[in-house]
PDB file of C-alpha atoms in Angstrom:
ATOM      1  CA  MET A 245      -0.016   0.074  -0.059  1.00 66.00           C
ATOM      2  CA  PRO A 246       1.057   3.546   0.173  1.00 88.00           C
ATOM      3  CA  LEU A 247       4.387   5.255   0.433  1.00 94.00           C
ATOM      4  CA  ILE A 248       4.346   8.572   2.401  1.00 95.00           C
ATOM      5  CA  MET A 249       7.502  10.747   1.714  1.00 96.00           C
ATOM      6  CA  MET A 250       8.262  13.190   4.544  1.00 95.00           C
ATOM      7  CA  THR A 251      10.212  16.177   3.635  1.00 94.00           C
ATOM      8  CA  GLY A 252      11.285  19.529   5.080  1.00 93.00           C
ATOM      9  CA  LEU A 253      14.255  21.402   6.499  1.00 92.00           C
ATOM     10  CA  PRO A 254      16.411  19.731   9.056  1.00 94.00           C
ATOM     11  CA  SER A 255      14.821  20.003  12.394  1.00 94.00           C
ATOM     12  CA  SER A 256      11.519  20.845  10.936  1.00 93.00           C
ATOM     13  CA  GLY A 257       9.615  18.162  12.968  1.00 93.00           C
ATOM     14  CA  LYS A 258       9.432  15.417  10.173  1.00 94.00           C
ATOM     15  CA  SER A 259      10.056  12.543  12.810  1.00 94.00           C
ATOM     16  CA  THR A 260       7.297  13.928  15.094  1.00 94.00           C
ATOM     17  CA  ARG A 261       4.838  14.298  12.336  1.00 95.00           C
ATOM     18  CA  ALA A 262       5.754  10.711  11.013  1.00 96.00           C
ATOM     19  CA  LYS A 263       5.125   9.146  14.370  1.00 96.00           C
ATOM     20  CA  GLU A 264       1.838  11.113  14.605  1.00 96.00           C
ATOM     21  CA  LEU A 265       0.878   9.796  11.190  1.00 96.00           C
ATOM     22  CA  GLN A 266       1.739   6.110  12.025  1.00 96.00           C
ATOM     23  CA  GLN A 267      -0.427   6.384  15.175  1.00 96.00           C
ATOM     24  CA  LEU A 268      -3.334   7.955  13.224  1.00 96.00           C
ATOM     25  CA  PHE A 269      -3.268   5.286  10.608  1.00 94.00           C
ATOM     26  CA  GLU A 270      -2.981   2.519  13.201  1.00 93.00           C
ATOM     27  CA  GLU A 271      -6.105   3.904  14.957  1.00 93.00           C
ATOM     28  CA  ARG A 272      -8.122   4.284  11.733  1.00 92.00           C
ATOM     29  CA  LEU A 273      -7.096   0.745  10.592  1.00 91.00           C
ATOM     30  CA  ALA A 274      -8.286  -0.643  13.819  1.00 88.00           C
ATOM     31  CA  LEU A 275     -11.781   0.632  13.300  1.00 87.00           C
ATOM     32  CA  THR A 276     -11.908  -0.373   9.650  1.00 82.00           C
ATOM     33  CA  GLU A 277     -14.146  -3.409   8.726  1.00 76.00           C
ATOM     34  CA  ASN A 278     -12.928  -4.013   5.247  1.00 73.00           C
ATOM     35  CA  GLN A 279      -9.609  -5.447   3.540  1.00 72.00           C
ATOM     36  CA  HIS A 280      -7.662  -2.496   4.955  1.00 74.00           C
ATOM     37  CA  ARG A 281      -7.830  -3.702   8.407  1.00 74.00           C
ATOM     38  CA  LYS A 282      -4.914  -6.083   7.843  1.00 79.00           C
ATOM     39  CA  LEU A 283      -2.703  -3.383   6.756  1.00 83.00           C
ATOM     40  CA  SER A 284       0.495  -2.658   8.651  1.00 88.00           C
ATOM     41  CA  VAL A 285       2.249   0.668   9.160  1.00 93.00           C
ATOM     42  CA  GLN A 286       5.958   1.121   9.181  1.00 94.00           C
ATOM     43  CA  ILE A 287       8.511   3.936   9.396  1.00 95.00           C
ATOM     44  CA  VAL A 288      11.785   3.864   7.574  1.00 95.00           C
ATOM     45  CA  SER A 289      14.136   6.667   8.966  1.00 93.00           C
ATOM     46  CA  ASP A 290      17.777   7.488   9.318  1.00 92.00           C
ATOM     47  CA  ASP A 291      17.374   6.337  13.029  1.00 92.00           C
ATOM     48  CA  THR A 292      15.911   2.881  12.052  1.00 93.00           C
ATOM     49  CA  LEU A 293      18.765   2.404   9.552  1.00 93.00           C
ATOM     50  CA  GLY A 294      21.418   3.709  11.814  1.00 93.00           C
ATOM     51  CA  ILE A 295      22.471   6.567   9.567  1.00 93.00           C
ATOM     52  CA  PRO A 296      24.007   9.641  11.644  1.00 92.00           C
ATOM     53  CA  HIS A 297      23.521  13.169  10.678  1.00 92.00           C
ATOM     54  CA  SER A 298      27.253  13.265   9.731  1.00 92.00           C
ATOM     55  CA  ALA A 299      26.348  10.992   6.729  1.00 92.00           C
ATOM     56  CA  TYR A 300      25.038  14.102   4.909  1.00 91.00           C
ATOM     57  CA  ALA A 301      28.469  16.100   5.450  1.00 90.00           C
ATOM     58  CA  THR A 302      30.210  14.272   2.398  1.00 87.00           C
ATOM     59  CA  ALA A 303      29.022  13.339  -1.011  1.00 81.00           C
ATOM     60  CA  SER A 304      30.194   9.723  -0.701  1.00 82.00           C
ATOM     61  CA  ASN A 305      28.649   9.064   2.739  1.00 88.00           C
ATOM     62  CA  GLU A 306      25.417  10.665   1.538  1.00 87.00           C
ATOM     63  CA  LYS A 307      25.219   8.583  -1.547  1.00 84.00           C
ATOM     64  CA  ASN A 308      25.672   5.557   0.746  1.00 87.00           C
ATOM     65  CA  ALA A 309      22.964   6.812   3.154  1.00 89.00           C
ATOM     66  CA  ARG A 310      20.524   7.282   0.101  1.00 87.00           C
ATOM     67  CA  GLY A 311      21.425   3.866  -1.103  1.00 87.00           C
ATOM     68  CA  GLN A 312      20.416   2.292   2.228  1.00 90.00           C
ATOM     69  CA  LEU A 313      17.106   4.229   2.243  1.00 90.00           C
ATOM     70  CA  LEU A 314      16.104   3.260  -1.157  1.00 88.00           C
ATOM     71  CA  SER A 315      17.129  -0.498  -0.586  1.00 90.00           C
ATOM     72  CA  ALA A 316      14.965  -0.401   2.634  1.00 91.00           C
ATOM     73  CA  ILE A 317      12.096   1.185   0.860  1.00 91.00           C
ATOM     74  CA  GLU A 318      12.206  -1.331  -2.210  1.00 88.00           C
ATOM     75  CA  ARG A 319      12.335  -4.119   0.280  1.00 89.00           C
ATOM     76  CA  LEU A 320       9.305  -2.994   2.364  1.00 89.00           C
ATOM     77  CA  VAL A 321       7.033  -1.262   0.113  1.00 86.00           C
ATOM     78  CA  SER A 322       4.084  -3.368  -0.797  1.00 77.00           C
ATOM     79  CA  ARG A 323       0.302  -3.627  -0.845  1.00 71.00           C
ATOM     80  CA  GLU A 324       0.227  -4.973   2.622  1.00 79.00           C
ATOM     81  CA  CYS A 325       2.103  -2.003   4.399  1.00 87.00           C
ATOM     82  CA  ILE A 326       1.768   1.597   4.630  1.00 92.00           C
ATOM     83  CA  LEU A 327       5.265   2.918   4.463  1.00 95.00           C
ATOM     84  CA  ILE A 328       6.331   6.286   5.955  1.00 96.00           C
ATOM     85  CA  ALA A 329       9.840   7.502   4.677  1.00 95.00           C
ATOM     86  CA  ASP A 330      10.930   9.669   7.590  1.00 93.00           C
ATOM     87  CA  ALA A 331      14.224  10.976   5.845  1.00 86.00           C
ATOM     88  CA  PRO A 332      15.384  14.412   4.576  1.00 82.00           C
ATOM     89  CA  ASN A 333      14.137  13.706   1.056  1.00 82.00           C
ATOM     90  CA  TYR A 334      15.357  17.260   0.469  1.00 82.00           C
ATOM     91  CA  ILE A 335      16.315  16.846  -3.195  1.00 82.00           C
ATOM     92  CA  LYS A 336      13.707  16.397  -6.024  1.00 83.00           C
ATOM     93  CA  GLY A 337      15.809  13.627  -7.664  1.00 83.00           C
ATOM     94  CA  LEU A 338      15.403  11.372  -4.663  1.00 86.00           C
ATOM     95  CA  ARG A 339      11.636  12.167  -4.404  1.00 89.00           C
ATOM     96  CA  TYR A 340      11.366  11.301  -8.051  1.00 88.00           C
ATOM     97  CA  GLN A 341      13.168   8.008  -7.472  1.00 86.00           C
ATOM     98  CA  LEU A 342      10.982   7.037  -4.580  1.00 90.00           C
ATOM     99  CA  TYR A 343       7.734   7.897  -6.737  1.00 89.00           C
ATOM    100  CA  CYS A 344       9.199   5.569  -9.278  1.00 85.00           C
ATOM    101  CA  VAL A 345       9.695   2.787  -6.555  1.00 86.00           C
ATOM    102  CA  ALA A 346       5.926   3.126  -5.670  1.00 86.00           C
ATOM    103  CA  ARG A 347       4.748   3.065  -9.233  1.00 83.00           C
ATOM    104  CA  GLU A 348       6.678  -0.157 -10.108  1.00 81.00           C
ATOM    105  CA  VAL A 349       4.698  -1.953  -7.291  1.00 82.00           C
ATOM    106  CA  ASN A 350       1.596  -0.260  -8.449  1.00 82.00           C
ATOM    107  CA  THR A 351       0.757   1.611  -5.224  1.00 86.00           C
ATOM    108  CA  THR A 352      -0.132   5.034  -4.117  1.00 88.00           C
ATOM    109  CA  GLN A 353       2.259   7.710  -2.805  1.00 92.00           C
ATOM    110  CA  CYS A 354       2.233  11.295  -1.405  1.00 94.00           C
ATOM    111  CA  VAL A 355       4.437  13.976  -0.031  1.00 95.00           C
ATOM    112  CA  VAL A 356       3.982  15.572   3.347  1.00 95.00           C
ATOM    113  CA  HIS A 357       5.885  18.788   3.547  1.00 93.00           C
ATOM    114  CA  CYS A 358       6.722  20.092   7.139  1.00 93.00           C
ATOM    115  CA  ALA A 359       7.060  23.744   6.306  1.00 90.00           C
ATOM    116  CA  ILE A 360       8.826  25.920   8.725  1.00 89.00           C
ATOM    117  CA  PRO A 361      10.904  29.205   8.569  1.00 89.00           C
ATOM    118  CA  VAL A 362      14.645  28.616   8.374  1.00 90.00           C
ATOM    119  CA  ALA A 363      15.133  30.825  11.561  1.00 90.00           C
ATOM    120  CA  GLU A 364      12.663  28.735  13.429  1.00 92.00           C
ATOM    121  CA  ALA A 365      14.398  25.440  12.313  1.00 93.00           C
ATOM    122  CA  ARG A 366      17.616  26.786  13.346  1.00 94.00           C
ATOM    123  CA  ARG A 367      16.455  27.691  16.734  1.00 94.00           C
ATOM    124  CA  ILE A 368      15.032  24.274  17.343  1.00 95.00           C
ATOM    125  CA  ASN A 369      18.196  22.608  15.964  1.00 95.00           C
ATOM    126  CA  GLU A 370      20.404  24.599  18.394  1.00 95.00           C
ATOM    127  CA  ALA A 371      18.035  23.704  21.381  1.00 95.00           C
ATOM    128  CA  ARG A 372      18.498  20.102  20.455  1.00 93.00           C
ATOM    129  CA  GLY A 373      22.282  20.209  21.430  1.00 93.00           C
ATOM    130  CA  SER A 374      24.306  17.258  20.414  1.00 90.00           C
ATOM    131  CA  GLU A 375      21.150  15.518  18.924  1.00 91.00           C
ATOM    132  CA  GLY A 376      20.926  18.191  16.321  1.00 93.00           C
ATOM    133  CA  TYR A 377      22.822  18.875  13.146  1.00 95.00           C
ATOM    134  CA  GLU A 378      26.341  20.493  13.324  1.00 95.00           C
ATOM    135  CA  PRO A 379      25.722  24.180  12.756  1.00 94.00           C
ATOM    136  CA  ALA A 380      27.760  24.224   9.313  1.00 95.00           C
ATOM    137  CA  LEU A 381      25.929  21.069   8.207  1.00 94.00           C
ATOM    138  CA  PHE A 382      22.538  22.541   8.988  1.00 94.00           C
ATOM    139  CA  GLU A 383      23.239  25.588   6.927  1.00 93.00           C
ATOM    140  CA  GLU A 384      24.565  23.375   4.088  1.00 91.00           C
ATOM    141  CA  LEU A 385      21.402  21.328   4.062  1.00 92.00           C
ATOM    142  CA  VAL A 386      19.141  24.487   4.131  1.00 91.00           C
ATOM    143  CA  MET A 387      20.943  25.651   0.975  1.00 89.00           C
ATOM    144  CA  ARG A 388      20.486  22.243  -0.672  1.00 87.00           C
ATOM    145  CA  TYR A 389      16.858  21.899   0.127  1.00 89.00           C
ATOM    146  CA  GLU A 390      14.393  21.857  -2.910  1.00 87.00           C
ATOM    147  CA  GLU A 391      10.738  22.487  -1.777  1.00 87.00           C
ATOM    148  CA  PRO A 392       8.229  20.057  -3.181  1.00 88.00           C
ATOM    149  CA  ASN A 393       6.212  21.334  -6.130  1.00 86.00           C
ATOM    150  CA  PRO A 394       2.625  20.134  -6.447  1.00 85.00           C
ATOM    151  CA  ALA A 395       2.759  20.592 -10.204  1.00 82.00           C
ATOM    152  CA  VAL A 396       4.872  17.627 -10.864  1.00 84.00           C
ATOM    153  CA  ARG A 397       3.854  14.264 -10.526  1.00 84.00           C
ATOM    154  CA  TRP A 398       6.427  12.836  -7.881  1.00 88.00           C
ATOM    155  CA  ASP A 399       5.548  15.655  -5.548  1.00 90.00           C
ATOM    156  CA  SER A 400       1.787  15.092  -5.902  1.00 90.00           C
ATOM    157  CA  PRO A 401      -0.494  14.849  -4.037  1.00 92.00           C
ATOM    158  CA  LEU A 402       1.227  17.160  -1.743  1.00 92.00           C
ATOM    159  CA  PHE A 403       0.039  17.850   1.830  1.00 94.00           C
ATOM    160  CA  THR A 404       1.775  20.797   3.543  1.00 91.00           C
ATOM    161  CA  VAL A 405       1.910  21.264   7.456  1.00 91.00           C
ATOM    162  CA  ILE A 406       2.823  24.735   8.716  1.00 89.00           C
ATOM    163  CA  GLN A 407       4.962  23.683  11.612  1.00 86.00           C
ATOM    164  CA  HIS A 408       5.327  26.951  13.428  1.00 80.00           C
ATOM    165  CA  GLU A 409       1.478  27.293  13.791  1.00 81.00           C
ATOM    166  CA  PRO A 410       0.800  25.881  17.244  1.00 79.00           C
ATOM    167  CA  ASP A 411      -2.764  24.613  16.144  1.00 84.00           C
ATOM    168  CA  GLU A 412      -1.732  23.175  12.892  1.00 87.00           C
ATOM    169  CA  LYS A 413      -2.930  19.708  12.395  1.00 90.00           C
ATOM    170  CA  LEU A 414      -2.135  16.849   9.696  1.00 93.00           C
ATOM    171  CA  PRO A 415      -4.832  16.807   7.195  1.00 93.00           C
ATOM    172  CA  PHE A 416      -5.237  13.181   7.953  1.00 95.00           C
ATOM    173  CA  ASP A 417      -8.586  12.546   6.243  1.00 93.00           C
ATOM    174  CA  LYS A 418      -7.319  13.869   3.023  1.00 93.00           C
ATOM    175  CA  ILE A 419      -4.033  11.855   3.146  1.00 94.00           C
ATOM    176  CA  TRP A 420      -6.281   8.751   3.975  1.00 92.00           C
ATOM    177  CA  ASP A 421      -8.637   9.440   1.059  1.00 91.00           C
ATOM    178  CA  ALA A 422      -5.782   9.937  -1.369  1.00 89.00           C
ATOM    179  CA  LEU A 423      -3.789   6.832  -0.398  1.00 89.00           C
ATOM    180  CA  VAL A 424      -5.957   4.266   0.964  1.00 86.00           C
ATOM    181  CA  GLU A 425      -9.353   5.053  -0.693  1.00 82.00           C
ATOM    182  CA  ARG A 426      -7.466   6.324  -3.754  1.00 77.00           C
ATOM    183  CA  ARG A 427      -9.531   9.345  -4.104  1.00 59.00           C
ATOM    184  CA  ALA A 428      -7.402  11.955  -5.631  1.00 43.00           C
ATOM    185  CA  PRO A 429      -7.407  15.541  -4.162  1.00 45.00           C
ATOM    186  CA  GLN A 430      -9.295  18.032  -6.089  1.00 47.00           C
ATOM    187  CA  PRO A 431      -6.755  19.168  -8.990  1.00 43.00           C
ATOM    188  CA  THR A 432      -5.315  22.591  -8.942  1.00 42.00           C
ATOM    189  CA  PHE A 433      -5.507  24.686 -12.143  1.00 41.00           C
ATOM    190  CA  SER A 434      -1.850  23.623 -12.897  1.00 36.00           C
ATOM    191  CA  THR A 435      -2.574  20.050 -12.679  1.00 36.00           C
ATOM    192  CA  ALA A 436      -6.312  19.724 -13.819  1.00 40.00           C
ATOM    193  CA  VAL A 437      -5.426  19.108 -17.600  1.00 39.00           C
ATOM    194  CA  LYS A 438      -2.618  16.618 -18.473  1.00 43.00           C
ATOM    195  CA  PRO A 439      -1.530  16.925 -22.022  1.00 46.00           C
ATOM    196  CA  ALA A 440      -1.049  13.937 -24.246  1.00 48.00           C
ATOM    197  CA  ILE A 441       2.424  12.524 -24.817  1.00 53.00           C
ATOM    198  CA  GLU A 442       4.355  14.658 -27.276  1.00 58.00           C
ATOM    199  CA  ALA A 443       4.556  13.177 -30.652  1.00 60.00           C
ATOM    200  CA  ASN A 444       8.521  13.014 -30.603  1.00 78.00           C
ATOM    201  CA  TYR A 445       8.865  12.210 -26.867  1.00 79.00           C
ATOM    202  CA  PHE A 446      10.425   8.749 -27.047  1.00 79.00           C
ATOM    203  CA  SER A 447      12.922   9.848 -29.798  1.00 82.00           C
ATOM    204  CA  GLU A 448      13.853  13.003 -27.727  1.00 86.00           C
ATOM    205  CA  LEU A 449      14.187  10.524 -24.727  1.00 86.00           C
ATOM    206  CA  ASP A 450      16.717   8.500 -26.528  1.00 87.00           C
ATOM    207  CA  ARG A 451      18.454  11.580 -27.996  1.00 90.00           C
ATOM    208  CA  VAL A 452      18.826  13.582 -24.841  1.00 91.00           C
ATOM    209  CA  THR A 453      20.072  10.851 -22.551  1.00 92.00           C
ATOM    210  CA  GLN A 454      22.640   9.621 -25.179  1.00 92.00           C
ATOM    211  CA  GLU A 455      23.893  13.180 -25.448  1.00 93.00           C
ATOM    212  CA  ILE A 456      24.351  13.459 -21.670  1.00 92.00           C
ATOM    213  CA  ILE A 457      26.226  10.071 -21.728  1.00 93.00           C
ATOM    214  CA  ASN A 458      28.389  11.484 -24.608  1.00 92.00           C
ATOM    215  CA  ALA A 459      29.210  14.737 -22.671  1.00 91.00           C
ATOM    216  CA  ILE A 460      30.402  12.691 -19.567  1.00 91.00           C
ATOM    217  CA  LEU A 461      32.544  10.472 -21.678  1.00 91.00           C
ATOM    218  CA  GLU A 462      34.015  13.372 -23.464  1.00 90.00           C
ATOM    219  CA  SER A 463      34.761  15.236 -20.205  1.00 89.00           C
ATOM    220  CA  GLN A 464      36.622  12.262 -18.821  1.00 89.00           C
ATOM    221  CA  ARG A 465      38.827  11.927 -21.838  1.00 87.00           C
ATOM    222  CA  SER A 466      40.756  15.167 -20.643  1.00 81.00           C
ATOM    223  CA  GLY A 467      42.168  13.043 -17.845  1.00 79.00           C
ATOM    224  CA  VAL A 468      41.720  15.866 -15.533  1.00 77.00           C
ATOM    225  CA  PRO A 469      39.925  14.815 -12.078  1.00 78.00           C
ATOM    226  CA  MET A 470      36.627  16.912 -11.810  1.00 81.00           C
ATOM    227  CA  SER A 471      33.873  17.049  -9.297  1.00 84.00           C
ATOM    228  CA  HIS A 472      31.008  17.778 -11.751  1.00 87.00           C
ATOM    229  CA  VAL A 473      30.412  17.841 -15.482  1.00 88.00           C
ATOM    230  CA  VAL A 474      28.310  20.280 -17.217  1.00 88.00           C
ATOM    231  CA  VAL A 475      25.836  18.620 -19.731  1.00 88.00           C
ATOM    232  CA  PRO A 476      23.662  19.877 -22.601  1.00 86.00           C
ATOM    233  CA  GLY A 477      19.889  20.625 -21.970  1.00 85.00           C
ATOM    234  CA  THR A 478      19.934  21.488 -18.118  1.00 86.00           C
ATOM    235  CA  LYS A 479      21.583  23.626 -15.508  1.00 86.00           C
ATOM    236  CA  GLU A 480      21.867  20.607 -13.317  1.00 86.00           C
ATOM    237  CA  LYS A 481      25.318  19.138 -13.110  1.00 88.00           C
ATOM    238  CA  VAL A 482      26.413  15.404 -13.056  1.00 89.00           C
ATOM    239  CA  GLN A 483      28.150  15.137  -9.733  1.00 88.00           C
ATOM    240  CA  MET A 484      31.095  12.751 -10.382  1.00 86.00           C
ATOM    241  CA  PRO A 485      31.722   9.825  -7.767  1.00 84.00           C
ATOM    242  CA  GLY A 486      35.515  10.455  -7.481  1.00 81.00           C
ATOM    243  CA  ARG A 487      36.346   7.820 -10.200  1.00 85.00           C
ATOM    244  CA  SER A 488      35.923   7.307 -14.003  1.00 87.00           C
ATOM    245  CA  LEU A 489      32.620   6.185 -15.252  1.00 88.00           C
ATOM    246  CA  THR A 490      32.695   3.389 -17.706  1.00 90.00           C
ATOM    247  CA  LEU A 491      30.527   3.026 -20.931  1.00 90.00           C
ATOM    248  CA  PRO A 492      28.848   0.028 -19.769  1.00 89.00           C
ATOM    249  CA  GLU A 493      27.902   1.545 -16.443  1.00 90.00           C
ATOM    250  CA  LEU A 494      26.496   4.637 -17.998  1.00 91.00           C
ATOM    251  CA  ARG A 495      24.502   2.600 -20.562  1.00 89.00           C
ATOM    252  CA  ARG A 496      22.997   0.748 -17.890  1.00 88.00           C
ATOM    253  CA  MET A 497      21.884   3.791 -16.124  1.00 88.00           C
ATOM    254  CA  ARG A 498      20.500   5.137 -19.267  1.00 88.00           C
ATOM    255  CA  MET A 499      18.631   1.949 -19.998  1.00 86.00           C
ATOM    256  CA  GLN A 500      17.167   1.861 -16.499  1.00 83.00           C
ATOM    257  CA  PHE A 501      16.074   5.460 -16.713  1.00 84.00           C
ATOM    258  CA  THR A 502      14.443   5.165 -20.329  1.00 83.00           C
ATOM    259  CA  LYS A 503      12.586   2.112 -19.205  1.00 77.00           C
ATOM    260  CA  LEU A 504      11.053   3.920 -16.290  1.00 74.00           C
ATOM    261  CA  ASN A 505      10.226   7.084 -18.424  1.00 74.00           C
ATOM    262  CA  ARG A 506       8.578   5.096 -21.321  1.00 69.00           C
ATOM    263  CA  HIS A 507       6.112   4.008 -18.861  1.00 60.00           C
ATOM    264  CA  MET A 508       5.650   7.382 -17.071  1.00 61.00           C
ATOM    265  CA  PRO A 509       6.548  10.156 -19.708  1.00 63.00           C
ATOM    266  CA  SER A 510       7.693  13.665 -18.660  1.00 66.00           C
ATOM    267  CA  GLN A 511       7.723  16.766 -20.452  1.00 75.00           C
ATOM    268  CA  ILE A 512      10.501  16.912 -23.056  1.00 82.00           C
ATOM    269  CA  ASP A 513      12.097  19.950 -21.840  1.00 84.00           C
ATOM    270  CA  ARG A 514      12.640  18.045 -18.264  1.00 84.00           C
ATOM    271  CA  ILE A 515      14.145  15.038 -19.726  1.00 87.00           C
ATOM    272  CA  ALA A 516      17.750  16.229 -19.174  1.00 90.00           C
ATOM    273  CA  GLU A 517      17.175  17.442 -15.637  1.00 88.00           C
ATOM    274  CA  LEU A 518      15.404  14.255 -14.489  1.00 88.00           C
ATOM    275  CA  PHE A 519      18.200  12.080 -16.116  1.00 89.00           C
ATOM    276  CA  VAL A 520      21.019  14.154 -14.388  1.00 90.00           C
ATOM    277  CA  ASN A 521      19.130  13.809 -11.071  1.00 85.00           C
ATOM    278  CA  TYR A 522      18.762  10.126 -11.627  1.00 86.00           C
ATOM    279  CA  LEU A 523      22.437   9.645 -12.399  1.00 88.00           C
ATOM    280  CA  ASN A 524      23.457  11.781  -9.257  1.00 84.00           C
ATOM    281  CA  ILE A 525      21.542   9.536  -7.019  1.00 79.00           C
ATOM    282  CA  ASN A 526      22.508   6.112  -8.520  1.00 78.00           C
ATOM    283  CA  LEU A 527      26.232   6.572  -9.490  1.00 76.00           C
TER     284      LEU A 527
END
């Protein structure tokens, strides 16, 4: 059953809301008389996986942490479990990949955004002392954070909770309807009409991804170590993993990405951005 992605700034209260969601689901399921009663509710978090805050301080450690999270979610997501991903989920590329995981097992998903002013999150983080993020890492994560956008499918349906409002409650009934009852929220103007697949989408998918692979290989031929590679079609940069990428490896990544996006087409002008995000998560 559903995958719920928690997202928000560090120290924005994601874990507190995740536990609240778990309790609300368990209480509702206990009162349900239909097939939903047998569903379990689980939380996957940095804490449950033993991932420390310091894992986000370096690119290599962060990559390993993301890999642990993805592996755990792929293993646990199913039609018998409501899974809450209580992790930073602060970049859109990761949320996109989690969305793909949910789609592959034909289950619903949503994003719960714990919105909070940076100053308030900073105050809470400082008050947590040794349990909080190191100040420099906190500021770095704030700079990297990419807020969810309800106009894109991997961030929709999106439920925002204003954390600094004392009486703010989780919109649980709406979350339940969207995920368990599969009742989609009322569409906004930006999402009400979905265009048909553009006629040249599949040829552009092949062309754009191949051009990015070619750009990476060409950059490596210089023999100069680099932290990132600029590729055509997007402002996003490919973050290099500290080693040379082989053609078979890149071909495999391209094949996996194109397979996903043949089933779930995107806008042509977003192909390059999505592919770069996919590479940055998986390389």
